[in-house]
Amino acid sequence: MHALRAEGLSISATARRLDMNVRTARKYAHAATAEALIGPNAASRPSVLAPFHSHLRERLTDGVHQTAALHAEIMVRGYQGSLRVLRDWLAINRTRPAPATTARVPSARRITAWIMRPGHKLTDDDRADLADARSRCPDLDTVAGLARGFAALVRHQCTGQHLDAWIHRARHAGYPEIRGFAAGLASDRDAVVAGLAQP
């Protein structure tokens, strides 16, 4: 660091050259020796907050959690440390509420497999999970209905009338990708009907 600074590089240029954070580079540049960067082990020193730990724990048990209020209380009792020290201690020692349980969301790949597989080939659990996912998301329910409807057209010989009904539903569903797919089918309708209707 010092050698590069002696060559005339700025701190930010030196940080880029050494691939380090600018703040770290600045700290190294201002240190006269390497030893100056190695301070005493912070964990070995008693915290300025240590004499107030029991009081703070009591107050937390009493339901007092506001940092400013607790800071004011210990200042009156002789605390001379910073608010940050207290804030850091409280972040570790405050009781945190249990995280809310969230519903397990199946992957897109799994949901797609459930939708595209014929209903009689789904397990009872798969059928229940798909029904649950569809009930939670109206968009998924609409898309699943359209996808299953088209899969049924492909699996079973159908008439142009069935295809026209599906295209009408897809064009009015509000999903650009599905509308585009439906427009492509409509533009080549005769070939699509022939492909669907013939063995």
Coordinates of C-alpha atoms in Angstrom, one line a residue:
M1 CA 0.0 0.0 0.0
H2 CA 2.7 2.5 1.0
A3 CA 4.8 1.6 -2.0
L4 CA 1.9 2.3 -4.4
R5 CA 1.1 5.6 -2.6
A6 CA 4.8 6.6 -2.9
E7 CA 4.4 6.1 -6.7
G8 CA 1.7 8.8 -6.6
L9 CA -1.4 6.7 -6.8
S10 CA -4.5 8.0 -5.0
I11 CA -6.1 5.8 -2.3
S12 CA -9.0 4.9 -4.6
A13 CA -6.6 3.9 -7.4
T14 CA -4.5 1.9 -5.0
A15 CA -7.6 0.2 -3.7
R16 CA -8.6 -0.8 -7.3
R17 CA -5.0 -2.0 -8.0
L18 CA -5.0 -4.2 -4.9
D19 CA -8.7 -5.2 -5.3
M20 CA -9.7 -4.0 -1.9
N21 CA -12.4 -1.8 -0.3
V22 CA -11.5 1.9 -0.4
R23 CA -12.1 2.2 3.4
T24 CA -9.7 -0.6 4.1
A25 CA -7.2 0.9 1.7
R26 CA -7.5 4.3 3.5
K27 CA -6.9 2.6 6.9
Y28 CA -3.8 0.8 5.6
A29 CA -2.5 4.0 4.0
H30 CA -2.8 5.9 7.3
A31 CA -1.2 3.2 9.4
A32 CA 2.5 4.0 10.0
T33 CA 3.4 0.3 10.5
A34 CA 1.7 -3.1 10.1
E35 CA 1.7 -3.4 13.9
A36 CA -0.5 -0.3 14.2
L37 CA -3.3 -2.3 12.4
I38 CA -3.2 -5.0 14.9
G39 CA -4.9 -3.8 18.1
P40 CA -5.5 -5.6 21.3
N41 CA -8.1 -8.4 21.1
A42 CA -11.5 -6.7 21.7
A43 CA -13.0 -9.9 23.0
S44 CA -10.4 -10.0 25.9
R45 CA -11.5 -6.5 27.1
P46 CA -14.5 -6.2 29.4
S47 CA -17.3 -4.4 27.7
V48 CA -18.1 -0.9 29.0
L49 CA -21.7 -2.2 29.1
A50 CA -20.9 -5.2 31.3
P51 CA -21.8 -3.5 34.6
F52 CA -25.3 -2.8 33.3
H53 CA -26.1 -6.2 31.8
S54 CA -28.2 -7.4 34.7
H55 CA -30.2 -4.2 34.8
L56 CA -30.8 -4.3 31.0
R57 CA -31.9 -8.0 31.2
E58 CA -34.4 -7.1 33.9
R59 CA -35.8 -4.2 31.9
L60 CA -36.1 -6.5 28.8
T61 CA -38.0 -9.0 30.9
D62 CA -40.3 -6.2 32.0
G63 CA -41.1 -5.5 28.4
V64 CA -39.0 -2.3 27.9
H65 CA -37.3 -2.7 24.5
Q66 CA -36.8 0.9 23.3
T67 CA -33.1 1.6 22.8
A68 CA -33.4 5.3 23.6
A69 CA -35.3 4.6 26.9
L70 CA -32.8 2.0 28.0
H71 CA -29.9 4.2 27.1
A72 CA -31.3 7.0 29.2
E73 CA -31.7 4.7 32.2
I74 CA -28.1 3.4 32.1
M75 CA -26.7 6.9 31.5
V76 CA -28.3 8.0 34.8
R77 CA -26.6 4.9 36.4
G78 CA -23.1 6.0 35.1
Y79 CA -22.8 4.4 31.7
Q80 CA -20.3 6.3 29.6
G81 CA -20.2 4.2 26.4
S82 CA -21.8 4.9 23.1
L83 CA -25.4 4.3 22.0
R84 CA -24.0 2.0 19.3
V85 CA -22.6 -0.4 21.9
L86 CA -26.0 -0.7 23.6
R87 CA -27.7 -1.1 20.2
D88 CA -25.4 -3.9 19.3
W89 CA -25.9 -5.7 22.6
L90 CA -29.7 -5.3 22.3
A91 CA -29.7 -6.7 18.8
I92 CA -28.3 -9.9 20.3
N93 CA -30.2 -10.0 23.6
R94 CA -33.7 -8.9 22.7
T95 CA -36.0 -11.8 22.4
R96 CA -37.1 -12.1 18.9
P97 CA -40.6 -13.3 17.9
A98 CA -40.7 -16.6 16.2
P99 CA -40.7 -16.3 12.4
A100 CA -44.1 -16.7 10.9
T101 CA -44.6 -20.0 9.2
T102 CA -45.0 -19.6 5.5
A103 CA -46.7 -22.0 3.2
R104 CA -44.4 -24.3 1.2
V105 CA -44.5 -23.1 -2.4
P106 CA -43.9 -25.9 -4.9
S107 CA -41.4 -25.2 -7.7
A108 CA -42.6 -24.0 -11.1
R109 CA -41.3 -27.2 -12.6
R110 CA -43.4 -29.3 -10.2
I111 CA -46.6 -27.3 -10.8
T112 CA -46.1 -27.5 -14.5
A113 CA -45.7 -31.3 -14.3
W114 CA -48.9 -31.5 -12.2
I115 CA -50.8 -29.4 -14.8
M116 CA -49.6 -31.2 -17.9
R117 CA -50.0 -34.7 -16.5
P118 CA -53.5 -36.3 -17.0
G119 CA -55.5 -36.1 -13.8
H120 CA -55.7 -39.9 -13.4
K121 CA -51.9 -40.1 -13.4
L122 CA -51.5 -37.8 -10.4
T123 CA -51.2 -39.1 -6.9
D124 CA -53.7 -38.0 -4.3
D125 CA -51.0 -35.8 -2.7
D126 CA -50.2 -34.2 -6.1
R127 CA -53.8 -33.6 -6.8
A128 CA -54.3 -32.0 -3.4
D129 CA -51.2 -29.8 -3.7
L130 CA -52.2 -28.6 -7.2
A131 CA -55.7 -27.8 -6.0
D132 CA -54.2 -25.9 -3.0
A133 CA -51.8 -23.9 -5.4
R134 CA -54.7 -23.1 -7.7
S135 CA -56.9 -21.9 -4.9
R136 CA -54.2 -19.6 -3.6
C137 CA -53.4 -18.0 -7.0
P138 CA -56.2 -17.0 -9.4
D139 CA -53.7 -16.4 -12.2
L140 CA -52.3 -19.9 -11.8
D141 CA -55.8 -21.3 -11.7
T142 CA -56.7 -19.6 -15.1
V143 CA -53.4 -20.6 -16.7
A144 CA -53.8 -24.2 -15.5
G145 CA -57.3 -24.4 -16.9
L146 CA -56.1 -23.2 -20.3
A147 CA -53.1 -25.5 -20.3
R148 CA -55.2 -28.5 -19.4
G149 CA -57.8 -27.5 -21.9
F150 CA -55.2 -27.4 -24.7
A151 CA -53.6 -30.7 -23.6
A152 CA -57.1 -32.3 -23.8
L153 CA -57.4 -31.0 -27.4
V154 CA -54.1 -32.6 -28.3
R155 CA -54.8 -35.9 -26.5
H156 CA -58.3 -36.5 -28.0
Q157 CA -59.3 -36.0 -31.5
C158 CA -61.3 -32.8 -31.6
T159 CA -63.1 -30.6 -34.0
G160 CA -62.4 -27.0 -35.1
Q161 CA -65.3 -26.0 -32.9
H162 CA -63.4 -27.1 -29.8
L163 CA -60.3 -25.3 -31.0
D164 CA -62.2 -22.1 -31.7
A165 CA -63.7 -22.2 -28.2
W166 CA -60.2 -22.6 -26.7
I167 CA -58.7 -19.8 -28.8
H168 CA -61.5 -17.5 -27.7
R169 CA -60.9 -18.3 -24.0
A170 CA -57.1 -17.9 -24.4
R171 CA -57.4 -14.5 -26.3
H172 CA -59.5 -13.1 -23.4
A173 CA -57.5 -14.5 -20.6
G174 CA -55.2 -11.5 -20.3
Y175 CA -51.8 -13.2 -20.6
P176 CA -49.7 -11.9 -23.5
E177 CA -47.8 -15.2 -24.0
I178 CA -51.0 -17.2 -24.2
R179 CA -52.7 -14.6 -26.4
G180 CA -49.7 -14.8 -28.8
F181 CA -49.9 -18.6 -28.8
A182 CA -53.7 -18.5 -29.5
A183 CA -53.1 -15.9 -32.4
G184 CA -50.6 -18.3 -33.9
L185 CA -53.1 -21.2 -33.8
A186 CA -55.8 -19.0 -35.3
S187 CA -53.6 -17.8 -38.2
D188 CA -52.9 -21.4 -39.2
R189 CA -56.2 -22.8 -38.0
D190 CA -56.9 -25.3 -40.9
A191 CA -53.5 -27.0 -40.4
V192 CA -54.0 -27.1 -36.6
V193 CA -57.5 -28.6 -36.9
A194 CA -56.2 -31.2 -39.4
G195 CA -53.4 -32.1 -37.0
L196 CA -55.8 -32.4 -34.0
A197 CA -58.6 -34.2 -35.8
Q198 CA -56.7 -36.9 -37.7
P199 CA -55.2 -40.0 -36.1

